[in-house]
PDB file of N, CA and C in Angstrom:
ATOM      1  N   THR M1228      93.962 101.552 104.390  1.00 92.00           N
ATOM      2  CA  THR M1228      93.460 102.093 105.644  1.00 92.00           C
ATOM      3  C   THR M1228      93.164 103.582 105.451  1.00 92.00           C
ATOM      4  N   PRO M1229      92.296 104.139 106.285  1.00 92.00           N
ATOM      5  CA  PRO M1229      91.992 105.562 106.139  1.00 92.00           C
ATOM      6  C   PRO M1229      93.143 106.470 106.577  1.00 92.00           C
ATOM      7  N   CYS M1230      94.089 105.917 107.355  1.00 93.00           N
ATOM      8  CA  CYS M1230      95.229 106.678 107.860  1.00 93.00           C
ATOM      9  C   CYS M1230      96.369 105.697 108.085  1.00 93.00           C
ATOM     10  N   GLY M1231      97.584 106.135 107.874  1.00 92.00           N
ATOM     11  CA  GLY M1231      98.741 105.274 108.054  1.00 92.00           C
ATOM     12  C   GLY M1231      98.936 104.794 109.483  1.00 92.00           C
ATOM     13  N   MET M1232      98.327 105.492 110.452  1.00 93.00           N
ATOM     14  CA  MET M1232      98.450 105.100 111.859  1.00 93.00           C
ATOM     15  C   MET M1232      97.331 104.160 112.297  1.00 93.00           C
ATOM     16  N   MET M1233      96.359 103.939 111.447  1.00 94.00           N
ATOM     17  CA  MET M1233      95.207 103.111 111.816  1.00 94.00           C
ATOM     18  C   MET M1233      95.351 101.704 111.242  1.00 94.00           C
ATOM     19  N   PRO M1234      95.262 100.675 112.091  1.00 93.00           N
ATOM     20  CA  PRO M1234      95.379  99.313 111.597  1.00 93.00           C
ATOM     21  C   PRO M1234      94.109  98.812 110.905  1.00 93.00           C
ATOM     22  N   THR M1235      93.000  99.417 111.199  1.00 94.00           N
ATOM     23  CA  THR M1235      91.708  99.049 110.612  1.00 94.00           C
ATOM     24  C   THR M1235      90.887 100.309 110.427  1.00 94.00           C
ATOM     25  N   PRO M1236      89.913 100.299 109.610  1.00 96.00           N
ATOM     26  CA  PRO M1236      89.502  99.263 108.669  1.00 96.00           C
ATOM     27  C   PRO M1236      90.466  99.196 107.482  1.00 96.00           C
ATOM     28  N   THR M1237      90.464  98.058 106.844  1.00 95.00           N
ATOM     29  CA  THR M1237      91.287  97.878 105.653  1.00 95.00           C
ATOM     30  C   THR M1237      90.449  97.331 104.511  1.00 95.00           C
ATOM     31  N   VAL M1238      90.788  97.772 103.329  1.00 96.00           N
ATOM     32  CA  VAL M1238      90.150  97.280 102.109  1.00 96.00           C
ATOM     33  C   VAL M1238      91.231  97.266 101.040  1.00 96.00           C
ATOM     34  N   ASN M1239      91.287  96.212 100.265  1.00 95.00           N
ATOM     35  CA  ASN M1239      92.257  96.122  99.180  1.00 95.00           C
ATOM     36  C   ASN M1239      91.605  96.655  97.905  1.00 95.00           C
ATOM     37  N   PRO M1240      92.028  97.847  97.445  1.00 95.00           N
ATOM     38  CA  PRO M1240      91.408  98.422  96.247  1.00 95.00           C
ATOM     39  C   PRO M1240      91.695  97.628  94.979  1.00 95.00           C
ATOM     40  N   LEU M1241      92.760  96.827  95.000  1.00 96.00           N
ATOM     41  CA  LEU M1241      93.050  96.014  93.811  1.00 96.00           C
ATOM     42  C   LEU M1241      92.071  94.853  93.696  1.00 96.00           C
ATOM     43  N   GLU M1242      91.521  94.433  94.832  1.00 95.00           N
ATOM     44  CA  GLU M1242      90.523  93.359  94.803  1.00 95.00           C
ATOM     45  C   GLU M1242      89.102  93.906  94.684  1.00 95.00           C
ATOM     46  N   ALA M1243      88.806  94.957  95.446  1.00 94.00           N
ATOM     47  CA  ALA M1243      87.441  95.482  95.492  1.00 94.00           C
ATOM     48  C   ALA M1243      87.159  96.505  94.399  1.00 94.00           C
ATOM     49  N   GLY M1244      88.210  97.093  93.849  1.00 96.00           N
ATOM     50  CA  GLY M1244      88.044  98.217  92.939  1.00 96.00           C
ATOM     51  C   GLY M1244      88.176  99.502  93.745  1.00 96.00           C
ATOM     52  N   PHE M1245      88.729 100.542  93.127  1.00 95.00           N
ATOM     53  CA  PHE M1245      89.010 101.761  93.873  1.00 95.00           C
ATOM     54  C   PHE M1245      87.754 102.394  94.471  1.00 95.00           C
ATOM     55  N   SER M1246      86.757 102.622  93.665  1.00 97.00           N
ATOM     56  CA  SER M1246      85.549 103.298  94.147  1.00 97.00           C
ATOM     57  C   SER M1246      84.828 102.493  95.238  1.00 97.00           C
ATOM     58  N   PRO M1247      84.589 101.188  95.042  1.00 96.00           N
ATOM     59  CA  PRO M1247      83.956 100.417  96.113  1.00 96.00           C
ATOM     60  C   PRO M1247      84.812 100.363  97.391  1.00 96.00           C
ATOM     61  N   ALA M1248      86.131 100.272  97.215  1.00 96.00           N
ATOM     62  CA  ALA M1248      87.016 100.241  98.385  1.00 96.00           C
ATOM     63  C   ALA M1248      86.920 101.559  99.142  1.00 96.00           C
ATOM     64  N   TRP M1249      86.922 102.668  98.417  1.00 95.00           N
ATOM     65  CA  TRP M1249      86.820 103.991  99.035  1.00 95.00           C
ATOM     66  C   TRP M1249      85.491 104.126  99.788  1.00 95.00           C
ATOM     67  N   GLN M1250      84.426 103.710  99.170  1.00 97.00           N
ATOM     68  CA  GLN M1250      83.114 103.795  99.819  1.00 97.00           C
ATOM     69  C   GLN M1250      83.063 102.924 101.079  1.00 97.00           C
ATOM     70  N   GLN M1251      83.618 101.730 101.013  1.00 96.00           N
ATOM     71  CA  GLN M1251      83.633 100.843 102.180  1.00 96.00           C
ATOM     72  C   GLN M1251      84.459 101.462 103.307  1.00 96.00           C
ATOM     73  N   LEU M1252      85.630 102.010 102.981  1.00 95.00           N
ATOM     74  CA  LEU M1252      86.459 102.671 103.995  1.00 95.00           C
ATOM     75  C   LEU M1252      85.717 103.830 104.635  1.00 95.00           C
ATOM     76  N   ARG M1253      85.063 104.633 103.826  1.00 95.00           N
ATOM     77  CA  ARG M1253      84.303 105.773 104.360  1.00 95.00           C
ATOM     78  C   ARG M1253      83.213 105.304 105.311  1.00 95.00           C
ATOM     79  N   GLN M1254      82.463 104.278 104.916  1.00 96.00           N
ATOM     80  CA  GLN M1254      81.382 103.768 105.763  1.00 96.00           C
ATOM     81  C   GLN M1254      81.913 103.211 107.079  1.00 96.00           C
ATOM     82  N   GLU M1255      82.965 102.421 107.012  1.00 96.00           N
ATOM     83  CA  GLU M1255      83.514 101.821 108.225  1.00 96.00           C
ATOM     84  C   GLU M1255      84.180 102.861 109.123  1.00 96.00           C
ATOM     85  N   THR M1256      84.826 103.845 108.517  1.00 95.00           N
ATOM     86  CA  THR M1256      85.479 104.898 109.297  1.00 95.00           C
ATOM     87  C   THR M1256      84.452 105.757 110.024  1.00 95.00           C
ATOM     88  N   GLN M1257      83.313 105.972 109.424  1.00 95.00           N
ATOM     89  CA  GLN M1257      82.265 106.773 110.065  1.00 95.00           C
ATOM     90  C   GLN M1257      81.727 106.123 111.337  1.00 95.00           C
ATOM     91  N   LEU M1258      81.933 104.836 111.498  1.00 95.00           N
ATOM     92  CA  LEU M1258      81.471 104.133 112.699  1.00 95.00           C
ATOM     93  C   LEU M1258      82.436 104.277 113.878  1.00 95.00           C
ATOM     94  N   ILE M1259      83.648 104.730 113.601  1.00 96.00           N
ATOM     95  CA  ILE M1259      84.661 104.885 114.653  1.00 96.00           C
ATOM     96  C   ILE M1259      84.408 106.197 115.378  1.00 96.00           C
ATOM     97  N   ARG M1260      84.365 106.151 116.688  1.00 95.00           N
ATOM     98  CA  ARG M1260      84.098 107.334 117.502  1.00 95.00           C
ATOM     99  C   ARG M1260      85.251 107.623 118.453  1.00 95.00           C
ATOM    100  N   MET M1261      85.451 108.913 118.694  1.00 95.00           N
ATOM    101  CA  MET M1261      86.423 109.348 119.693  1.00 95.00           C
ATOM    102  C   MET M1261      85.921 108.920 121.067  1.00 95.00           C
ATOM    103  N   PRO M1262      86.835 108.699 122.003  1.00 96.00           N
ATOM    104  CA  PRO M1262      86.403 108.388 123.363  1.00 96.00           C
ATOM    105  C   PRO M1262      85.584 109.543 123.934  1.00 96.00           C
ATOM    106  N   ARG M1263      84.561 109.214 124.691  1.00 95.00           N
ATOM    107  CA  ARG M1263      83.701 110.236 125.309  1.00 95.00           C
ATOM    108  C   ARG M1263      84.532 111.192 126.163  1.00 95.00           C
ATOM    109  N   GLU M1264      85.549 110.669 126.828  1.00 95.00           N
ATOM    110  CA  GLU M1264      86.424 111.518 127.648  1.00 95.00           C
ATOM    111  C   GLU M1264      87.068 112.615 126.804  1.00 95.00           C
ATOM    112  N   CYS M1265      87.371 112.306 125.561  1.00 96.00           N
ATOM    113  CA  CYS M1265      88.009 113.287 124.677  1.00 96.00           C
ATOM    114  C   CYS M1265      86.991 114.290 124.138  1.00 96.00           C
ATOM    115  N   THR M1266      85.856 113.814 123.695  1.00 95.00           N
ATOM    116  CA  THR M1266      84.876 114.724 123.104  1.00 95.00           C
ATOM    117  C   THR M1266      84.298 115.679 124.141  1.00 95.00           C
ATOM    118  N   ALA M1267      84.276 115.273 125.402  1.00 96.00           N
ATOM    119  CA  ALA M1267      83.731 116.127 126.461  1.00 96.00           C
ATOM    120  C   ALA M1267      84.816 116.913 127.197  1.00 96.00           C
ATOM    121  N   CYS M1268      86.058 116.759 126.814  1.00 97.00           N
ATOM    122  CA  CYS M1268      87.181 117.384 127.515  1.00 97.00           C
ATOM    123  C   CYS M1268      87.184 118.901 127.302  1.00 97.00           C
ATOM    124  N   PRO M1269      87.421 119.666 128.360  1.00 96.00           N
ATOM    125  CA  PRO M1269      87.487 121.130 128.198  1.00 96.00           C
ATOM    126  C   PRO M1269      88.697 121.592 127.382  1.00 96.00           C
ATOM    127  N   ASN M1270      89.692 120.733 127.215  1.00 96.00           N
ATOM    128  CA  ASN M1270      90.882 121.080 126.427  1.00 96.00           C
ATOM    129  C   ASN M1270      90.765 120.664 124.963  1.00 96.00           C
ATOM    130  N   ARG M1271      89.650 120.138 124.558  1.00 94.00           N
ATOM    131  CA  ARG M1271      89.474 119.563 123.226  1.00 94.00           C
ATOM    132  C   ARG M1271      89.860 120.504 122.096  1.00 94.00           C
ATOM    133  N   LYS M1272      89.568 121.786 122.241  1.00 93.00           N
ATOM    134  CA  LYS M1272      89.840 122.728 121.153  1.00 93.00           C
ATOM    135  C   LYS M1272      91.329 122.963 120.923  1.00 93.00           C
ATOM    136  N   VAL M1273      92.155 122.653 121.900  1.00 94.00           N
ATOM    137  CA  VAL M1273      93.598 122.842 121.739  1.00 94.00           C
ATOM    138  C   VAL M1273      94.347 121.515 121.680  1.00 94.00           C
ATOM    139  N   CYS M1274      93.640 120.434 121.768  1.00 96.00           N
ATOM    140  CA  CYS M1274      94.242 119.101 121.791  1.00 96.00           C
ATOM    141  C   CYS M1274      94.377 118.552 120.366  1.00 96.00           C
ATOM    142  N   SER M1275      95.432 117.817 120.124  1.00 93.00           N
ATOM    143  CA  SER M1275      95.663 117.254 118.787  1.00 93.00           C
ATOM    144  C   SER M1275      95.200 115.804 118.661  1.00 93.00           C
ATOM    145  N   VAL M1276      94.401 115.327 119.607  1.00 96.00           N
ATOM    146  CA  VAL M1276      93.971 113.934 119.589  1.00 96.00           C
ATOM    147  C   VAL M1276      93.084 113.637 118.377  1.00 96.00           C
ATOM    148  N   CYS M1277      93.221 112.425 117.877  1.00 95.00           N
ATOM    149  CA  CYS M1277      92.362 111.913 116.818  1.00 95.00           C
ATOM    150  C   CYS M1277      92.209 110.412 117.066  1.00 95.00           C
ATOM    151  N   VAL M1278      91.319 109.762 116.357  1.00 96.00           N
ATOM    152  CA  VAL M1278      91.106 108.333 116.592  1.00 96.00           C
ATOM    153  C   VAL M1278      92.352 107.515 116.271  1.00 96.00           C
ATOM    154  N   ALA M1279      93.149 107.970 115.306  1.00 96.00           N
ATOM    155  CA  ALA M1279      94.389 107.245 114.982  1.00 96.00           C
ATOM    156  C   ALA M1279      95.358 107.288 116.152  1.00 96.00           C
ATOM    157  N   ILE M1280      95.462 108.419 116.814  1.00 96.00           N
ATOM    158  CA  ILE M1280      96.335 108.519 117.987  1.00 96.00           C
ATOM    159  C   ILE M1280      95.798 107.633 119.103  1.00 96.00           C
ATOM    160  N   CYS M1281      94.488 107.623 119.280  1.00 96.00           N
ATOM    161  CA  CYS M1281      93.889 106.767 120.319  1.00 96.00           C
ATOM    162  C   CYS M1281      94.282 105.313 120.113  1.00 96.00           C
ATOM    163  N   VAL M1282      94.087 104.794 118.916  1.00 95.00           N
ATOM    164  CA  VAL M1282      94.370 103.387 118.663  1.00 95.00           C
ATOM    165  C   VAL M1282      95.868 103.101 118.667  1.00 95.00           C
ATOM    166  N   THR M1283      96.675 104.055 118.225  1.00 94.00           N
ATOM    167  CA  THR M1283      98.122 103.852 118.222  1.00 94.00           C
ATOM    168  C   THR M1283      98.667 103.772 119.634  1.00 94.00           C
ATOM    169  N   GLU M1284      98.191 104.656 120.508  1.00 94.00           N
ATOM    170  CA  GLU M1284      98.704 104.677 121.872  1.00 94.00           C
ATOM    171  C   GLU M1284      98.103 103.595 122.757  1.00 94.00           C
ATOM    172  N   THR M1285      96.810 103.312 122.594  1.00 95.00           N
ATOM    173  CA  THR M1285      96.131 102.411 123.530  1.00 95.00           C
ATOM    174  C   THR M1285      95.762 101.060 122.946  1.00 95.00           C
ATOM    175  N   GLY M1286      95.755 100.951 121.617  1.00 94.00           N
ATOM    176  CA  GLY M1286      95.312  99.715 120.982  1.00 94.00           C
ATOM    177  C   GLY M1286      93.804  99.635 120.825  1.00 94.00           C
ATOM    178  N   ASP M1287      93.116 100.734 121.167  1.00 95.00           N
ATOM    179  CA  ASP M1287      91.647 100.750 121.144  1.00 95.00           C
ATOM    180  C   ASP M1287      91.183 102.144 120.738  1.00 95.00           C
ATOM    181  N   TYR M1288      90.304 102.202 119.755  1.00 95.00           N
ATOM    182  CA  TYR M1288      89.790 103.505 119.316  1.00 95.00           C
ATOM    183  C   TYR M1288      89.030 104.225 120.423  1.00 95.00           C
ATOM    184  N   GLY M1289      88.456 103.480 121.342  1.00 94.00           N
ATOM    185  CA  GLY M1289      87.607 104.056 122.374  1.00 94.00           C
ATOM    186  C   GLY M1289      88.308 104.412 123.672  1.00 94.00           C
ATOM    187  N   LYS M1290      89.635 104.311 123.709  1.00 96.00           N
ATOM    188  CA  LYS M1290      90.357 104.643 124.943  1.00 96.00           C
ATOM    189  C   LYS M1290      91.108 105.954 124.794  1.00 96.00           C
ATOM    190  N   ARG M1291      91.099 106.721 125.851  1.00 96.00           N
ATOM    191  CA  ARG M1291      91.767 108.020 125.879  1.00 96.00           C
ATOM    192  C   ARG M1291      93.284 107.825 125.904  1.00 96.00           C
ATOM    193  N   PRO M1292      94.020 108.557 125.069  1.00 96.00           N
ATOM    194  CA  PRO M1292      95.480 108.461 125.062  1.00 96.00           C
ATOM    195  C   PRO M1292      96.078 109.398 126.127  1.00 96.00           C
ATOM    196  N   ASP M1293      96.488 108.839 127.226  1.00 95.00           N
ATOM    197  CA  ASP M1293      96.990 109.639 128.347  1.00 95.00           C
ATOM    198  C   ASP M1293      98.166 110.528 127.972  1.00 95.00           C
ATOM    199  N   TYR M1294      99.046 110.029 127.104  1.00 94.00           N
ATOM    200  CA  TYR M1294     100.205 110.828 126.694  1.00 94.00           C
ATOM    201  C   TYR M1294      99.752 112.140 126.061  1.00 94.00           C
ATOM    202  N   ILE M1295      98.789 112.091 125.178  1.00 96.00           N
ATOM    203  CA  ILE M1295      98.304 113.294 124.508  1.00 96.00           C
ATOM    204  C   ILE M1295      97.647 114.229 125.517  1.00 96.00           C
ATOM    205  N   CYS M1296      96.950 113.676 126.494  1.00 96.00           N
ATOM    206  CA  CYS M1296      96.343 114.508 127.541  1.00 96.00           C
ATOM    207  C   CYS M1296      97.421 115.261 128.317  1.00 96.00           C
ATOM    208  N   ARG M1297      98.436 114.549 128.723  1.00 96.00           N
ATOM    209  CA  ARG M1297      99.530 115.184 129.475  1.00 96.00           C
ATOM    210  C   ARG M1297     100.249 116.228 128.624  1.00 96.00           C
ATOM    211  N   MET M1298     100.457 115.931 127.360  1.00 96.00           N
ATOM    212  CA  MET M1298     101.127 116.864 126.474  1.00 96.00           C
ATOM    213  C   MET M1298     100.284 118.136 126.306  1.00 96.00           C
ATOM    214  N   THR M1299      98.998 117.979 126.107  1.00 97.00           N
ATOM    215  CA  THR M1299      98.110 119.129 125.942  1.00 97.00           C
ATOM    216  C   THR M1299      98.083 119.983 127.199  1.00 97.00           C
ATOM    217  N   GLU M1300      98.002 119.337 128.356  1.00 96.00           N
ATOM    218  CA  GLU M1300      98.018 120.080 129.615  1.00 96.00           C
ATOM    219  C   GLU M1300      99.320 120.858 129.772  1.00 96.00           C
ATOM    220  N   GLU M1301     100.435 120.265 129.358  1.00 96.00           N
ATOM    221  CA  GLU M1301     101.727 120.946 129.443  1.00 96.00           C
ATOM    222  C   GLU M1301     101.790 122.122 128.472  1.00 96.00           C
ATOM    223  N   VAL M1302     101.259 121.960 127.280  1.00 95.00           N
ATOM    224  CA  VAL M1302     101.227 123.056 126.306  1.00 95.00           C
ATOM    225  C   VAL M1302     100.408 124.215 126.862  1.00 95.00           C
ATOM    226  N   ILE M1303      99.271 123.920 127.440  1.00 95.00           N
ATOM    227  CA  ILE M1303      98.427 124.961 128.031  1.00 95.00           C
ATOM    228  C   ILE M1303      99.167 125.646 129.179  1.00 95.00           C
ATOM    229  N   ARG M1304      99.762 124.843 130.068  1.00 94.00           N
ATOM    230  CA  ARG M1304     100.482 125.396 131.215  1.00 94.00           C
ATOM    231  C   ARG M1304     101.617 126.302 130.767  1.00 94.00           C
ATOM    232  N   SER M1305     102.425 125.835 129.808  1.00 93.00           N
ATOM    233  CA  SER M1305     103.575 126.634 129.373  1.00 93.00           C
ATOM    234  C   SER M1305     103.130 127.881 128.602  1.00 93.00           C
ATOM    235  N   THR M1306     102.048 127.788 127.881  1.00 92.00           N
ATOM    236  CA  THR M1306     101.528 128.959 127.165  1.00 92.00           C
ATOM    237  C   THR M1306     101.070 130.022 128.159  1.00 92.00           C
ATOM    238  N   ILE M1307     100.371 129.615 129.192  1.00 90.00           N
ATOM    239  CA  ILE M1307      99.931 130.546 130.219  1.00 90.00           C
ATOM    240  C   ILE M1307     101.127 131.142 130.932  1.00 90.00           C
ATOM    241  N   GLU M1308     102.093 130.303 131.243  1.00 88.00           N
ATOM    242  CA  GLU M1308     103.307 130.765 131.935  1.00 88.00           C
ATOM    243  C   GLU M1308     104.036 131.811 131.076  1.00 88.00           C
ATOM    244  N   ARG M1309     104.174 131.548 129.811  1.00 84.00           N
ATOM    245  CA  ARG M1309     104.850 132.500 128.911  1.00 84.00           C
ATOM    246  C   ARG M1309     104.078 133.791 128.779  1.00 84.00           C
ATOM    247  N   SER M1310     102.760 133.710 128.729  1.00 81.00           N
ATOM    248  CA  SER M1310     101.967 134.923 128.593  1.00 81.00           C
ATOM    249  C   SER M1310     102.062 135.790 129.833  1.00 81.00           C
ATOM    250  N   ASP M1311     102.305 135.192 130.993  1.00 73.00           N
ATOM    251  CA  ASP M1311     102.491 135.965 132.222  1.00 73.00           C
ATOM    252  C   ASP M1311     103.827 136.672 132.238  1.00 73.00           C
ATOM    253  N   ILE M1312     104.816 136.133 131.544  1.00 65.00           N
ATOM    254  CA  ILE M1312     106.164 136.697 131.518  1.00 65.00           C
ATOM    255  C   ILE M1312     106.215 137.901 130.575  1.00 65.00           C
ATOM    256  N   GLU M1313     105.565 137.786 129.458  1.00 56.00           N
ATOM    257  CA  GLU M1313     105.676 138.825 128.414  1.00 56.00           C
ATOM    258  C   GLU M1313     104.774 139.969 128.643  1.00 56.00           C
TER     259      GLU M1313
END
């Protein structure tokens, strides 16, 4: 798999050969897209979301992981709060 958190795509390099397996993984991984909600989110630059987190949390590469959204919002809130104190 391209990442330990991603269940797909999978290729067995012992069967396909390392180079062909790598090329197949690259091609299939390039077809996976972040959810539109994530790519258009104003918090995207500070968010740690990736497609592996999407599929791990929701079971679908195309669904937004609410936990990560809430965590990012909390990080932003607490950072602003701390900057007001100091």
